[in-house]
Short mmCIF file of C-alpha atoms and ligand atoms in Angstrom, two decimals:
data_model
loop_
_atom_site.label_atom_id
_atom_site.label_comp_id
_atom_site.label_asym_id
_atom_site.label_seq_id
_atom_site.Cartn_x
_atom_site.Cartn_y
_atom_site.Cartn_z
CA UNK A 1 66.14 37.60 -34.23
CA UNK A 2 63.32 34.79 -34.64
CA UNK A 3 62.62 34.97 -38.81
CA UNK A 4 59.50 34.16 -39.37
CA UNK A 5 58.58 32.65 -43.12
CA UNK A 6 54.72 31.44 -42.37
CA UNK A 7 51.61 31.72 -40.00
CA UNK A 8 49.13 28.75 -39.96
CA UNK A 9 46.11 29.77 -38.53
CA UNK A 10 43.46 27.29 -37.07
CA UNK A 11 40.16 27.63 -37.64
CA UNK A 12 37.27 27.72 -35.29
CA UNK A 13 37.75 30.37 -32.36
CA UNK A 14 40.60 31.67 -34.37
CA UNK A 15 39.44 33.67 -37.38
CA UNK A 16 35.86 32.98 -36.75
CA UNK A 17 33.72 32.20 -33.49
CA UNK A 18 32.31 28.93 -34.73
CA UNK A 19 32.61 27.20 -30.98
CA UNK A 20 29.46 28.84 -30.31
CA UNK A 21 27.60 27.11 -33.10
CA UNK A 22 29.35 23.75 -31.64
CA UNK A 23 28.31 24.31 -28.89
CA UNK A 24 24.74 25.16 -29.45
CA UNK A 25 24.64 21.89 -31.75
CA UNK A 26 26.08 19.17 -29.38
CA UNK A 27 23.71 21.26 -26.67
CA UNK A 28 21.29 20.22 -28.87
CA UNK A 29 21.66 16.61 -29.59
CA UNK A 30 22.80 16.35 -25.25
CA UNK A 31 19.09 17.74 -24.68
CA UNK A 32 17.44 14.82 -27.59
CA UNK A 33 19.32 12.22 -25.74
CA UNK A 34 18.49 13.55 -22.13
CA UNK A 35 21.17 15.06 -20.26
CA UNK A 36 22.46 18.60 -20.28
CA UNK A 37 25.67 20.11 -21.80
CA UNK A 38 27.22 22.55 -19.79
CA UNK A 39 29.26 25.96 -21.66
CA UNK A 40 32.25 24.81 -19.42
CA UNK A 41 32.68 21.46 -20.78
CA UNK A 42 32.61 22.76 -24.22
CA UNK A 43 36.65 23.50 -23.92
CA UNK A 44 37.12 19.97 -23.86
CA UNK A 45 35.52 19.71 -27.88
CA UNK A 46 37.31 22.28 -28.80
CA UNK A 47 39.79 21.54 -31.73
CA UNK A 48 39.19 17.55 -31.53
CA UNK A 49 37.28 15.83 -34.52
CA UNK A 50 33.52 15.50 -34.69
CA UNK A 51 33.98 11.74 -33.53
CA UNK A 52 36.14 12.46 -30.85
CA UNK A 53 33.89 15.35 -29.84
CA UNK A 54 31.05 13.24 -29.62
CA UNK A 55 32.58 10.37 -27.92
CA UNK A 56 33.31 12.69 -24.84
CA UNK A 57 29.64 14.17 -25.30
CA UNK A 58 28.47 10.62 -24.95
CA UNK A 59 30.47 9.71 -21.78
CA UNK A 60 29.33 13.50 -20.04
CA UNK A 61 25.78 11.74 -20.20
CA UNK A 62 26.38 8.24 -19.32
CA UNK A 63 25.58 7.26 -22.95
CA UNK A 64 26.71 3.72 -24.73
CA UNK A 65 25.90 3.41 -28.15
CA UNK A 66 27.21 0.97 -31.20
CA UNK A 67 29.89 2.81 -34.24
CA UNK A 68 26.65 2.95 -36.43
CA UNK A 69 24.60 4.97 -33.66
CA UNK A 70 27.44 7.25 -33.17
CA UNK A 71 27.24 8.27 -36.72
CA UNK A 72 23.93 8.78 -37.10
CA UNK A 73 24.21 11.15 -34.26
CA UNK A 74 27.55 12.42 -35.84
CA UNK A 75 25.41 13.92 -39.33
CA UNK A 76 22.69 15.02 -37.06
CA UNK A 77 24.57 17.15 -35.19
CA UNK A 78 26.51 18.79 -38.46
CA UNK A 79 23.30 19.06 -40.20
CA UNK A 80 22.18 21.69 -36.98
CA UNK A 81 25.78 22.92 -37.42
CA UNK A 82 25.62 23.41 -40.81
CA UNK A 83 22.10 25.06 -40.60
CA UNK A 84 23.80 27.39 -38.15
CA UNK A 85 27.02 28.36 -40.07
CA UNK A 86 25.00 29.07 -43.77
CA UNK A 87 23.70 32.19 -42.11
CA UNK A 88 27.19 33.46 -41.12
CA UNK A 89 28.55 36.21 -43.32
CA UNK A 90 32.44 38.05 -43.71
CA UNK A 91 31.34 40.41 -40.37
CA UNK A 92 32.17 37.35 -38.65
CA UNK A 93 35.69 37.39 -38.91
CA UNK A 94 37.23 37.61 -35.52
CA UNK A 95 38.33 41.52 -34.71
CA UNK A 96 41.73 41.81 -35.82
CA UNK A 97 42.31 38.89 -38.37
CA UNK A 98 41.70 40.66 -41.29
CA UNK A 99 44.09 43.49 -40.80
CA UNK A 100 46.71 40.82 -39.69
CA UNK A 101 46.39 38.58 -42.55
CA UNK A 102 46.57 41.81 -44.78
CA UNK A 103 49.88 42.82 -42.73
CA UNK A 104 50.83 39.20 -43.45
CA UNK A 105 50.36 39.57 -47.52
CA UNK A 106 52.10 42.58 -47.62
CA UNK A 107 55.28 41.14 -46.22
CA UNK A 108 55.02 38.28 -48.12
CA UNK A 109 54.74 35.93 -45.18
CA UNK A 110 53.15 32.39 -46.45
CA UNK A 111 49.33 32.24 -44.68
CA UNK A 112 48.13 28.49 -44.08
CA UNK A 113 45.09 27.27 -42.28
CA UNK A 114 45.08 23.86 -39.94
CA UNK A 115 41.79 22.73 -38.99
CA UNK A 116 40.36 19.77 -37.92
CA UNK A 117 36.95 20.52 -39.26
CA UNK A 118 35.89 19.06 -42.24
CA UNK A 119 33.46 22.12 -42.85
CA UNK A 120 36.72 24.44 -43.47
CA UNK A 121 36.20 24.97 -46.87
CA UNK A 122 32.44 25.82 -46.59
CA UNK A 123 33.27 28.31 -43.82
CA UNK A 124 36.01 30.31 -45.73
CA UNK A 125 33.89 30.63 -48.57
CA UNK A 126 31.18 32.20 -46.73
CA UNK A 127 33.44 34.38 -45.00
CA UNK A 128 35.12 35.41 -48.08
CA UNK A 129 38.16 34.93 -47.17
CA UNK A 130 39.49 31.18 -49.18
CA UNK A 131 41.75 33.08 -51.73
CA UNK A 132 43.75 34.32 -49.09
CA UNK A 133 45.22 30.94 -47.77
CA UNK A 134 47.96 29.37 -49.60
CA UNK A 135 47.06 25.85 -48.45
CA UNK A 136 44.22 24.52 -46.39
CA UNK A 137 44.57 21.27 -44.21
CA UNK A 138 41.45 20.62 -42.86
CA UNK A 139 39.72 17.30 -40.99
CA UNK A 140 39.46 15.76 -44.76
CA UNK A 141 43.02 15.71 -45.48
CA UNK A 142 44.42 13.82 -41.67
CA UNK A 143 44.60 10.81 -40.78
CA UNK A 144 45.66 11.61 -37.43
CA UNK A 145 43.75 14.47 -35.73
CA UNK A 146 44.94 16.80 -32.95
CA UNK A 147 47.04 16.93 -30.64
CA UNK A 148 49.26 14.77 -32.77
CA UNK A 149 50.86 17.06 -35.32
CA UNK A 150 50.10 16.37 -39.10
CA UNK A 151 47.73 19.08 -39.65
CA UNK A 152 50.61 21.78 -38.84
CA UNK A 153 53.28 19.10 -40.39
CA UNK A 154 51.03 19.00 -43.60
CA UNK A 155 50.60 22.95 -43.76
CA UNK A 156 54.52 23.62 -43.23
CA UNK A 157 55.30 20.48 -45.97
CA UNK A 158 53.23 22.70 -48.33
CA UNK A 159 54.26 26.30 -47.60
CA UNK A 160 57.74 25.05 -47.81
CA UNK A 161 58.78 26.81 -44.42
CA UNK A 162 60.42 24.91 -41.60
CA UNK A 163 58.16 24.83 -38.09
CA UNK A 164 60.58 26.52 -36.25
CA UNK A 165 59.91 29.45 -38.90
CA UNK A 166 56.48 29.29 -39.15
CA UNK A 167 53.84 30.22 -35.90
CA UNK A 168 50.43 28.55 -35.66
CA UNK A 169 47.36 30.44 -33.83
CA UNK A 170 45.42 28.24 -31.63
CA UNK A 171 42.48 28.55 -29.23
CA UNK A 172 42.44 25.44 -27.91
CA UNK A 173 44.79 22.99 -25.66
CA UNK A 174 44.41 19.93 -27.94
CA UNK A 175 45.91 22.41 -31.08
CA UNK A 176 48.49 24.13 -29.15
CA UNK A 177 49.96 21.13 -28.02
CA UNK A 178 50.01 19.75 -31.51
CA UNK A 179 51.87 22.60 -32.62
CA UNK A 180 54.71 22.31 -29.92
CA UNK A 181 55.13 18.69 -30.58
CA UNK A 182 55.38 19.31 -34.44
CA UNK A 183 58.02 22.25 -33.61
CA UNK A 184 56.36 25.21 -34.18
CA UNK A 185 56.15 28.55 -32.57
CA UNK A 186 52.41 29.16 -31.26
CA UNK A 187 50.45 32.16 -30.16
CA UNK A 188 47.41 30.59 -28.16
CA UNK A 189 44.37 33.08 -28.47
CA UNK A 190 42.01 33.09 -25.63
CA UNK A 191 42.37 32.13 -22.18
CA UNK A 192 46.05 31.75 -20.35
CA UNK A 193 44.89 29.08 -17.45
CA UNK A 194 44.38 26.83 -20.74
CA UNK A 195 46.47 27.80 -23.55
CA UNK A 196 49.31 27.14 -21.19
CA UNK A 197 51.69 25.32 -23.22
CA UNK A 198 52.22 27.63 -26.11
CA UNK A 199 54.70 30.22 -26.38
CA UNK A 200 52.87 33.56 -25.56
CA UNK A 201 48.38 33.67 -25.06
CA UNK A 202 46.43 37.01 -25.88
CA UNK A 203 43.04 37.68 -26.04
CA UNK A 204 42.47 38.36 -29.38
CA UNK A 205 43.59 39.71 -32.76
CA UNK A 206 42.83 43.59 -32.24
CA UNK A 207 45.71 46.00 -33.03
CA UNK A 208 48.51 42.63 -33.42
CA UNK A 209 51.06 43.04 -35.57
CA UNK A 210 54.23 40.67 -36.50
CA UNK A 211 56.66 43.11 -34.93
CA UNK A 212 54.42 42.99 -31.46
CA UNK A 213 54.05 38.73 -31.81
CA UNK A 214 57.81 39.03 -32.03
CA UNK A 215 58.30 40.76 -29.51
CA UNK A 216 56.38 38.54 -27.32
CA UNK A 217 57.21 35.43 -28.25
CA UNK A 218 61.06 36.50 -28.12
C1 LIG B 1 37.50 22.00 -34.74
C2 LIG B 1 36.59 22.44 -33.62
O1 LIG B 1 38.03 23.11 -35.39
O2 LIG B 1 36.77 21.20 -35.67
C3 LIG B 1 35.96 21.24 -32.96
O3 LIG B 1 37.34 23.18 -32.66
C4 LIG B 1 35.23 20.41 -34.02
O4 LIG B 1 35.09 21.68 -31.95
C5 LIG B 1 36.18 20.02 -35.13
O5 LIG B 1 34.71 19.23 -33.41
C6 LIG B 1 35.50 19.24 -36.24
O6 LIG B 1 34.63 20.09 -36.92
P1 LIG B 1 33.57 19.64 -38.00
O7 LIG B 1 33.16 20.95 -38.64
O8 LIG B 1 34.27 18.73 -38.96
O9 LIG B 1 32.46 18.95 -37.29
MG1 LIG B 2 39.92 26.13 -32.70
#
């Protein structure tokens, strides 16, 4: 039986909906610069740095700029972001998480988060939430982002678990397929067609236990 010593949870579309406020930001700076940004090619930002996001913004609409444009546009999006995520409050929590992560503490299972955002910090602390991670890799702390493993790598190296003990929630393809290069097990949460590589997908959090992951994933 599968022992399982840690969960490392990723952030945004995990244990809160923040892809919408994405979203609604890079919609935002698409529309300044001229070109739309379709809901369906929003998958393709999802778990991928704020540069990398924006470079495949940039080729959607035909756009060529210099490194110094590209930030400029890079803090003007996060300001929006950031604007958007300073009205969010704990109710935000995805349905489910909460009770899981409680299940988690009771057990004594080691809770981690690995997200490429560099606004990780902010977010937990407006969800209330920080104290209950053990460690928190975010986009400050990599030098490589995902799909290449060191987020997860970094989480496991300070929870002192191996990956193969350890299971990382994911929504997106970019994070799962970090997580099954750096040898964990990983739940994808969302949609099947694109969480294909990871060991079992649901929906969402509500009514998951351990015992029923196990289960699964077994
Ligand atoms: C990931 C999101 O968690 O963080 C990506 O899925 C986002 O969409 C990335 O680009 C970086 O986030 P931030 O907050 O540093 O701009
Ligand atoms: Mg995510």
């Amino acid at each position: 039986m599968l022992e399982i010593k840690a969960c490392i949870f990723d952030l945004d579309g995990v244990v809160v909906d923040t892809a919408k406020y994405h979203y609604l930001a890079w919609k935002r700076l698409a529309s300044e610069l001229g070109f739309e940004f379709h809901e369906k090619d929003n998958e393709r930002l999802k778990g991928i740095s704020r540069l990398d996001s924006l470079n495949i913004l940039l080729e959607i609409g035909g756009v060529t700029l210099n490194e110094k444009e590209k930030e400029f546009l890079a803090v003007r999006k996060n300001q929006w972001y950031l604007e958007y995520i300073a009205k969010m409050t704990p109710d935000e929590i995805l349905p489910g998480v909460r009770a899981f992560i409680d299940e988690l503490k009771v057990n004594r299972v080691k809770i981690g988060l690995g997200s490429a955002s560099k606004n990780a910090v902010l977010i937990l602390n407006q969800l209330g939430i920080i104290h209950l991670f053990e460690t928190i890799v975010d986009g400050t702390k990599v030098s490589n982002a995902k799909p290449d493993p060191e987020i997860f790598l970094l989480a496991a190296r300070d929870l002192n678990v191996a990956p193969s003990q350890s299971i990382v929630f994911e929504d997106a393809e970019a994070g799962v397929e970090a997580a099954i290069r750096g040898g964990f097990k990983c739940v994808g949460i969302g949609n099947p067609a694109v969480l294909f590589k990871a060991n079992i997908v649901v929906p969402n959090f509500i009514g998951m236990t351990m015992s029923k992951f196990l289960s699964l994933i077994n």
